[in-house]
Tab-separated table of C-alpha atoms in Angstrom:
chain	number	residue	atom	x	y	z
A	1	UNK	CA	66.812	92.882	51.522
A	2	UNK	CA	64.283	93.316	54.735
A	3	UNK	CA	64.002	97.007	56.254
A	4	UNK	CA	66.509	95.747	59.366
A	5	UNK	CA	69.573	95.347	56.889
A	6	UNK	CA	69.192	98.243	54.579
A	7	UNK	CA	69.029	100.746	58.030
A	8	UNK	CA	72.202	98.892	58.711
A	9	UNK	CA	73.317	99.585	55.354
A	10	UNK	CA	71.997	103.458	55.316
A	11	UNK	CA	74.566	104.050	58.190
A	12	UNK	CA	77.180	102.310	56.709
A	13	UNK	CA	76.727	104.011	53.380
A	14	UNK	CA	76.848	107.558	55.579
A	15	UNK	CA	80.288	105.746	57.430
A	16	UNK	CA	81.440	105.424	53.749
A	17	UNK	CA	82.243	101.676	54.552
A	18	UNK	CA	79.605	100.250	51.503
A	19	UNK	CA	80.698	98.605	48.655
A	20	UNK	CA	79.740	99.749	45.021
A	21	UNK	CA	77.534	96.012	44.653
A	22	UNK	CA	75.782	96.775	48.471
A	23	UNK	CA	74.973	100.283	47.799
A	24	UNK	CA	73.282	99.627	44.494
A	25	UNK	CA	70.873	96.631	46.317
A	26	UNK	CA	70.207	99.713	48.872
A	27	UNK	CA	68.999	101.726	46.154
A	28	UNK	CA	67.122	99.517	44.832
A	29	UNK	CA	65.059	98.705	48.106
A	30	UNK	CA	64.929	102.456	48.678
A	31	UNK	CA	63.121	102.922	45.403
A	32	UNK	CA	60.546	100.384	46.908
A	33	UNK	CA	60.318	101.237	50.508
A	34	UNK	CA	58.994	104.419	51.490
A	35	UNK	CA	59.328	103.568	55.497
A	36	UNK	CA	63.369	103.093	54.537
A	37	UNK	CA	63.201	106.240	52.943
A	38	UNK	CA	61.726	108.146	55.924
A	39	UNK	CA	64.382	106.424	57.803
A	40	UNK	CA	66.734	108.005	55.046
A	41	UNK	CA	65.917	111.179	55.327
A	42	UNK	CA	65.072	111.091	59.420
A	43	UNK	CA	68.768	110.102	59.659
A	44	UNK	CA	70.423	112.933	57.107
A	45	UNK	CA	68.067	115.501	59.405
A	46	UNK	CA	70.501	113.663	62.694
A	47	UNK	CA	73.811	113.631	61.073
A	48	UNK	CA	72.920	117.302	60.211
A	49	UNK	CA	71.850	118.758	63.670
A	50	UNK	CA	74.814	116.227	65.287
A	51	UNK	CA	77.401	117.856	63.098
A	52	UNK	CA	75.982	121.698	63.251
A	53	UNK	CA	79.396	123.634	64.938
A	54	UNK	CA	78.786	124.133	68.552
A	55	UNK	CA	78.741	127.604	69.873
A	56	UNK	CA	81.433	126.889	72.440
A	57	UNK	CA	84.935	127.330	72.759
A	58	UNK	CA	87.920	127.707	75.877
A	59	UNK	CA	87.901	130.380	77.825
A	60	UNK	CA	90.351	132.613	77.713
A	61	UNK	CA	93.808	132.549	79.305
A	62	UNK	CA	93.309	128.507	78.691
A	63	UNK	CA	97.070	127.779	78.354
A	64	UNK	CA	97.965	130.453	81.711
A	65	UNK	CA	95.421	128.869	83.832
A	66	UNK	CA	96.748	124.763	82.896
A	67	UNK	CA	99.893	125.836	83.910
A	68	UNK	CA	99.254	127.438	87.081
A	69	UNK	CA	97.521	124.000	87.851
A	70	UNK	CA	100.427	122.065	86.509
A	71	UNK	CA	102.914	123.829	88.285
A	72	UNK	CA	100.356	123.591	91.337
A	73	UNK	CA	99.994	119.611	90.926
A	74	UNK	CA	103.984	119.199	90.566
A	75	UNK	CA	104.331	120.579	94.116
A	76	UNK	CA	101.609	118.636	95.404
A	77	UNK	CA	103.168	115.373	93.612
A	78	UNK	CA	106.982	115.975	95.629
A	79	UNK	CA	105.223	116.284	98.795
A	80	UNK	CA	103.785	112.845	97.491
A	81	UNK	CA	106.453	111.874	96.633
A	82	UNK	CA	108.623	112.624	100.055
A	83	UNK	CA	105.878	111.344	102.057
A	84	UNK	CA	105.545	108.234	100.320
A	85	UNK	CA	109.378	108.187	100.450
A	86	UNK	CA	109.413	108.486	104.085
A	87	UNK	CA	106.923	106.128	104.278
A	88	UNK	CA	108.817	103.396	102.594
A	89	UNK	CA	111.838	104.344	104.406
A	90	UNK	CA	110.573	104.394	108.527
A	91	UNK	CA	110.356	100.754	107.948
A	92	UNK	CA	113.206	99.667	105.955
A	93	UNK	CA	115.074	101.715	108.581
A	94	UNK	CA	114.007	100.138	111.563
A	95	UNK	CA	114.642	96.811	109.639
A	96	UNK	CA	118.168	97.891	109.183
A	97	UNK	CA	118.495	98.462	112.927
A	98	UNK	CA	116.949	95.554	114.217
A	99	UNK	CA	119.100	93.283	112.101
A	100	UNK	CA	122.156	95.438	113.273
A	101	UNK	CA	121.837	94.578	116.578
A	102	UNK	CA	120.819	90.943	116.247
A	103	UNK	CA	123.903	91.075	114.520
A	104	UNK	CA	125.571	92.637	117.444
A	105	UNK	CA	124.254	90.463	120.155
A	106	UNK	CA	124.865	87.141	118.120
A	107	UNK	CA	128.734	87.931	117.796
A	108	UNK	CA	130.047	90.132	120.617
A	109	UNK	CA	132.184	88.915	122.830
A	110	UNK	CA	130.892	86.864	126.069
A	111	UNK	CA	131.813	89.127	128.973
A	112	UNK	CA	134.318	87.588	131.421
A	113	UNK	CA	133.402	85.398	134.622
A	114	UNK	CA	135.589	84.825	137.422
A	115	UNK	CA	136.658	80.850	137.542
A	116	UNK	CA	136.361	78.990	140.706
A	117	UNK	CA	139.540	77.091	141.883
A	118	UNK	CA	138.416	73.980	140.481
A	119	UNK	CA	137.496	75.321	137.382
A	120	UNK	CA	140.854	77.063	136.810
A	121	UNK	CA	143.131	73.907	137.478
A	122	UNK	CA	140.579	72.336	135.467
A	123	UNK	CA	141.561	74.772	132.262
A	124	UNK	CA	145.018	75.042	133.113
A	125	UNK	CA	144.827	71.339	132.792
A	126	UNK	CA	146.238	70.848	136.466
A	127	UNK	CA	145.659	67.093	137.986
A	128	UNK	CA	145.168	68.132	141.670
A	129	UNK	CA	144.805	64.821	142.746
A	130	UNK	CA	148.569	64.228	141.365
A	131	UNK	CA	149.512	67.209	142.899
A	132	UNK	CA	147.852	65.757	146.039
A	133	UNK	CA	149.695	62.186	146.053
A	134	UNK	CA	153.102	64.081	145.260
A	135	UNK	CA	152.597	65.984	148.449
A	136	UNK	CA	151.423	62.937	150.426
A	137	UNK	CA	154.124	61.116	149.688
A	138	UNK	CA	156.852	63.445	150.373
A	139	UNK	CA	159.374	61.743	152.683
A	140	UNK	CA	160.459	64.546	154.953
A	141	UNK	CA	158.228	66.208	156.950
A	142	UNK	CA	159.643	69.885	156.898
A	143	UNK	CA	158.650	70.001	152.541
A	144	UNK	CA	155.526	68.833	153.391
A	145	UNK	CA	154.358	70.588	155.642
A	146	UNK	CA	156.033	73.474	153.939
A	147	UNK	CA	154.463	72.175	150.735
A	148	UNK	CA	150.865	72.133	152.434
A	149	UNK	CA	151.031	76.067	153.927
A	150	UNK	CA	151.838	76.860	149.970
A	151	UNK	CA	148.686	74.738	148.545
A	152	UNK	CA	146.588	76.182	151.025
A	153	UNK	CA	147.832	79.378	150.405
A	154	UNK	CA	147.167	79.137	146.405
A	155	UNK	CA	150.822	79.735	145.879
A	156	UNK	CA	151.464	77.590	142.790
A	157	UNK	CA	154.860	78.610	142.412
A	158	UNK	CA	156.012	75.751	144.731
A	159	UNK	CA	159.164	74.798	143.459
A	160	UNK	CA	158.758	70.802	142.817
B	1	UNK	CA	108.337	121.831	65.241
B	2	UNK	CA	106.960	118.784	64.398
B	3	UNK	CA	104.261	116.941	66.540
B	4	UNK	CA	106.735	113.567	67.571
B	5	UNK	CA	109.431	116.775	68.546
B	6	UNK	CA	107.003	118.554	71.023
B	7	UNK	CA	105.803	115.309	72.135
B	8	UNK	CA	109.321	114.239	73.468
B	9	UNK	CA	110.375	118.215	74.710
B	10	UNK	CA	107.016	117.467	76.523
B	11	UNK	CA	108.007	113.973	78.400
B	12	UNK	CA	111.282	115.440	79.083
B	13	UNK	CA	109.361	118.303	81.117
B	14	UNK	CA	109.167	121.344	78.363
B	15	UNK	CA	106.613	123.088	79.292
B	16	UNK	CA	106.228	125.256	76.451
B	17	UNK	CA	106.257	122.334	74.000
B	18	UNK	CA	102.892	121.176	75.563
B	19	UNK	CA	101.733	124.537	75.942
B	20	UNK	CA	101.908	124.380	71.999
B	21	UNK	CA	99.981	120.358	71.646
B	22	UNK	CA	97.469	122.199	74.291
B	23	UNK	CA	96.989	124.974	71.455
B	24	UNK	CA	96.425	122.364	68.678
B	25	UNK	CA	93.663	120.391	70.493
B	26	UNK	CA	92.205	122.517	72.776
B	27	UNK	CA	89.314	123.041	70.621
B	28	UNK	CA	88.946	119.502	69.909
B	29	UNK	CA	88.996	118.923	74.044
B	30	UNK	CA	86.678	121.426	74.482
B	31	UNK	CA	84.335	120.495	71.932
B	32	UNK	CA	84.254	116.793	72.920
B	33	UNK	CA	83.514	117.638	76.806
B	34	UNK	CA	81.441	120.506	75.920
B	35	UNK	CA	78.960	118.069	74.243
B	36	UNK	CA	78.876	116.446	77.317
B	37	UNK	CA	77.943	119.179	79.896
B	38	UNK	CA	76.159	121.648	77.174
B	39	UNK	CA	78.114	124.446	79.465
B	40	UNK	CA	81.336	126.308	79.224
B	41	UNK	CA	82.527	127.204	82.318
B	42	UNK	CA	82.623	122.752	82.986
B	43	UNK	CA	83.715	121.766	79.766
B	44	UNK	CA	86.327	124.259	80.535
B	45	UNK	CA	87.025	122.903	83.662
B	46	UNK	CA	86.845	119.364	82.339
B	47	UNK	CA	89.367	120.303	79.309
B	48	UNK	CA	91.996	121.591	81.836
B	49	UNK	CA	92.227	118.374	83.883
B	50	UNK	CA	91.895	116.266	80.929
B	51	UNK	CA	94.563	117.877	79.806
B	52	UNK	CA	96.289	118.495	83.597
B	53	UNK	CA	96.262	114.056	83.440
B	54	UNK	CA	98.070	114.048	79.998
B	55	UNK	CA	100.892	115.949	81.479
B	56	UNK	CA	101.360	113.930	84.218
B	57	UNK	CA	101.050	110.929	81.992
B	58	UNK	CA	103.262	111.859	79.334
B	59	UNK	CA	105.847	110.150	80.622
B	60	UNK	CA	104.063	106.727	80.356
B	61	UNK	CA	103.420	107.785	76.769
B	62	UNK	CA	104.987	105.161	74.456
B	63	UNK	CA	103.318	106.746	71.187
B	64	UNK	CA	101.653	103.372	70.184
B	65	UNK	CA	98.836	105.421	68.905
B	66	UNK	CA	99.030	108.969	67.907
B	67	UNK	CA	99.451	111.447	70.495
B	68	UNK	CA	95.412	112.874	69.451
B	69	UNK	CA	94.295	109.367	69.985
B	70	UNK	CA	95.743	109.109	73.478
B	71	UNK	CA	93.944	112.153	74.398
B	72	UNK	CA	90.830	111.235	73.553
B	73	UNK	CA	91.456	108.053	75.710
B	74	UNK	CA	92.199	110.242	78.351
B	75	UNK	CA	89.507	112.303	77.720
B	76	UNK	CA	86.875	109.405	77.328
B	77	UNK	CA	87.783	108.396	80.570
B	78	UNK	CA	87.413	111.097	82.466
B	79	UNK	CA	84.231	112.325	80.640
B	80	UNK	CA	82.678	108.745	81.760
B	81	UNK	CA	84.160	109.640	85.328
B	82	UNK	CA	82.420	112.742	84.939
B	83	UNK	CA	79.413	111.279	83.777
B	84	UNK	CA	79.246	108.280	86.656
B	85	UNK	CA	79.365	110.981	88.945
B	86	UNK	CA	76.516	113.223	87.873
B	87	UNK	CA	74.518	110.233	86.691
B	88	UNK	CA	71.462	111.014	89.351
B	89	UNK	CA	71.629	114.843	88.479
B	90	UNK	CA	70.083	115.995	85.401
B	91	UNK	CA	73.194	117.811	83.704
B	92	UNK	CA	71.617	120.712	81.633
B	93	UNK	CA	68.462	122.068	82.563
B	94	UNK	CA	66.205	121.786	79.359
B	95	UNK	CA	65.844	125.815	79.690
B	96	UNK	CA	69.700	126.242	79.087
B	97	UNK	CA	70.027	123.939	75.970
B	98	UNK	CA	66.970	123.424	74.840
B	99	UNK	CA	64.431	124.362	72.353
B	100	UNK	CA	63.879	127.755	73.793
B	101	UNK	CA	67.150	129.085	74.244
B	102	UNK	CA	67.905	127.908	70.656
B	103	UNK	CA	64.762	130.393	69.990
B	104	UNK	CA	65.725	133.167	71.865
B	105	UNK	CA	69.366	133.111	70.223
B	106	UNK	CA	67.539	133.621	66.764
B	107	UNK	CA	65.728	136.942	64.743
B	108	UNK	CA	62.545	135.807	64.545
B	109	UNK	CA	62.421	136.294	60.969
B	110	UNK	CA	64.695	133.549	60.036
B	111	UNK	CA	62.232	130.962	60.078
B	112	UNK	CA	64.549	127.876	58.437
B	113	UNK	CA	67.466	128.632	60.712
B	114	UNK	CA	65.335	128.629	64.024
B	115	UNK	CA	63.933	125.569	62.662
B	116	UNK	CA	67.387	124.205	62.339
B	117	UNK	CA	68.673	125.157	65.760
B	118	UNK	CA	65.841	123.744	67.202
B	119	UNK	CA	66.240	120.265	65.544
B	120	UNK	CA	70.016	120.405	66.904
B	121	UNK	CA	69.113	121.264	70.048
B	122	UNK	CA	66.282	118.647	70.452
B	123	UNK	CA	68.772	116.350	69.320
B	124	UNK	CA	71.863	117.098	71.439
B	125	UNK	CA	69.412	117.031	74.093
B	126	UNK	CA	68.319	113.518	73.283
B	127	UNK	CA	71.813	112.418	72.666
B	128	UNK	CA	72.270	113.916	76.277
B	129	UNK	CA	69.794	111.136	77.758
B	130	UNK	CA	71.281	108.138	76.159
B	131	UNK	CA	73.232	105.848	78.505
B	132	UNK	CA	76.530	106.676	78.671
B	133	UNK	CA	78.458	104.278	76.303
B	134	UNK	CA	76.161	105.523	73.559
B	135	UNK	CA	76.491	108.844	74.019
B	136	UNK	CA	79.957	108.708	74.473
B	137	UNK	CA	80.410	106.411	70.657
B	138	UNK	CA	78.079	109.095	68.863
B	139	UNK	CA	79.904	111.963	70.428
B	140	UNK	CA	83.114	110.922	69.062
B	141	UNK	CA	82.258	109.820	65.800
B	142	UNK	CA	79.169	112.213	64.997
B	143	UNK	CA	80.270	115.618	66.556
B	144	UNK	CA	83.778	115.378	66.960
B	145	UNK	CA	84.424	112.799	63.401
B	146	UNK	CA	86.551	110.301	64.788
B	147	UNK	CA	87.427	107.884	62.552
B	148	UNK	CA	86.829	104.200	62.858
B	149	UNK	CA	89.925	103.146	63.606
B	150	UNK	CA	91.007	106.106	66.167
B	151	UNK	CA	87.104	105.465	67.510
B	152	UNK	CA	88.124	101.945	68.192
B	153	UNK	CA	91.323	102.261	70.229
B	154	UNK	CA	90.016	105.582	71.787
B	155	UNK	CA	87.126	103.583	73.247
B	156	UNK	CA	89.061	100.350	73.603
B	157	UNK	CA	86.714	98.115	71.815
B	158	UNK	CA	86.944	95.549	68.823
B	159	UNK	CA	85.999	97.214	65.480
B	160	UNK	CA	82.858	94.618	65.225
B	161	UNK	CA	81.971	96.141	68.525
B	162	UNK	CA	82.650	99.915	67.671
B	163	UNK	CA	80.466	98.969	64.483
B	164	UNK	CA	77.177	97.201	66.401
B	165	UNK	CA	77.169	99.860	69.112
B	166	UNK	CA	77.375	102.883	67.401
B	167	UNK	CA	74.170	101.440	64.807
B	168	UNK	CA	72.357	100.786	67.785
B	169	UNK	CA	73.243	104.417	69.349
B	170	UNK	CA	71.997	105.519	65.953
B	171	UNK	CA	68.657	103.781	65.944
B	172	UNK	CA	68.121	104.482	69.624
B	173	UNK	CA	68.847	108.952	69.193
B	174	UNK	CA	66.699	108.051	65.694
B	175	UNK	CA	63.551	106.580	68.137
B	176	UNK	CA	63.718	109.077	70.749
B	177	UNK	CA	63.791	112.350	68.750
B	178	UNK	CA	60.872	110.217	66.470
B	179	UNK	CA	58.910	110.625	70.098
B	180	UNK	CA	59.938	113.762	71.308
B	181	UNK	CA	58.597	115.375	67.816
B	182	UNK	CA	55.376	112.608	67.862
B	183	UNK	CA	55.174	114.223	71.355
B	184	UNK	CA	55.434	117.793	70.971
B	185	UNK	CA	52.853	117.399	67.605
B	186	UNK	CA	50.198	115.797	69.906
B	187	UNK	CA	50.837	118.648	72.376
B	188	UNK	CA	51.294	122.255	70.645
């Protein structure tokens, strides 16, 4: 066993993690090295002074004082929490509104227009070029030139 | 009341159920981040947040571990925050935790005990200068006695790691006290 493994071995062996068969080939190099034994003893001298209670302990009024601060960090989390809330929600509203009037514009109802003459026999699915011959070729004079102050007039009622 | 029973008051928001798990490890907390600072008033300071996080984390809590381990993670973590941030500063001047308070704080007629207080203190002070990851694995297991298997998930590390870093933390405190003592012989 070289000097490298049985340090490994001392520390283990202080760990409590050395098997019966590894700690007695330990002992035997220890009996033969006196640099592993300085190491040996240099380490029991660590483990000593590392382990040595401190001379510390909580001040008092530990407990009172964490829960001032808890109760201290709870408020400062709701704020958080409303801010980042309100955060979130500015958007999402505005979002909301946008889409409600898309929604508006894209299915109100189109406003009404006035139709031109043409236009309205046009809908109404009048032929005025019909209506036209029919009051060309009226025989007597009178109707059609009675029929003629009527279409000029708009009158549609005419009676045919 | 049993630990598991204060743990769940706890995540359901009973404060005096933690304020009973703060009683049973305060000491421990204090302990651990007062090895860190070598002062009360910051390991104070340092134990109330540690604990102030494990309040607010409770919740997240899913007792994986047990409840001590999950402190210590907490409190690793915010020790190495601590430590990050006070790297450039020297955190306890050598008149405060050194040799010579140790020697004040004795009758000079105890001879073997000053003797002894000055070893610890001239090694807590070298532990105090190792980097930080091998302070931190000597802290736990060689002051505060983790052991290996609460060390490992405390820390977060394999056990083959836990095992070659905290030898080499060993052998490096073991060197420097060897040349702080070869040091103060060559200069009485």
């Amino acid at each position: 066993m070289n000097c490298r493994r049985a340090e490994r071995r001392l520390l283990r062996r202080h760990d409590e993690r050395l098997s019966p068969a590894e700690e007695a080939r330990l002992g035997l190099h220890l009996r033969s090295c006196p640099k592993c034994r300085e190491a040996e003893s240099e380490y029991r001298l660590l483990f000593g002074a590392l382990s040595s209670p401190q001379d510390s302990r909580p001040e008092p009024m530990f407990w009172q004082r964490l829960e001032a601060a808890i109760a201290e960090s709870e408020r400062e989390n709701g704020w958080a929490s409303v801010r980042r809330w309100c955060r979130r929600a500015v958007p999402a509203a505005l979002a909301v509104t946008a889409a409600l009037l898309a929604v508006l514009l894209l299915f109100s109802p189109a406003p009404r227009t006035e139709l031109s003459s043409s236009e309205s026999l046009l809908l109404s699915n009048d032929n005025p070029l019909e209506e036209t011959r029919t009051l060309l070729e009226e025989k007597r004079v009178e109707d059609r030139n009675m029929m003629l102050i009527f279409a000029s007039s708009g009158d549609s009622t005419w009676p045919r | 009341m049993e630990e598991q029973e204060l743990i769940r008051r706890s995540q359901e928001g009973d404060r005096q159920a933690f304020a009973a798990l703060v009683r049973k490890y305060q000491t421990k907390v204090h302990s651990l981040a007062y090895g860190f600072t070598r002062n009360d008033a910051q390991a104070d300071d340092l134990a109330q947040d540690i604990f102030l996080k494990a309040w607010l984390g409770l919740p997240r809590f899913e007792a994986k571990s047990s409840f001590g381990t999950w402190l210590y993670r907490i409190a690793v973590n915010r020790l190495k925050d601590h430590l990050r941030r006070k790297a450039s500063s020297r955190e306890v001047p050598l008149e405060e935790a050194g040799l010579e308070a140790a020697a004040r704080a004795l009758p000079a007629d105890d001879a073997e005990a000053r003797e002894r207080e000055q070893r610890t203190a001239l090694v807590r002070e070298c532990l105090s200068g190792l980097p930080e990851k091998f302070r931190m694995i000597l802290t736990l297991r060689d002051i505060e006695g983790l052991p290996y298997g609460e060390l490992s998930r405390a820390l977060g590390l394999s056990a083959g790691t836990v095992d070659s870093r905290l030898f080499r933390a060993r052998k490096m405190l073991r060197d420097r006290v060897r040349s702080r003592l070869a040091g103060e012989r060559r200069t009485p």
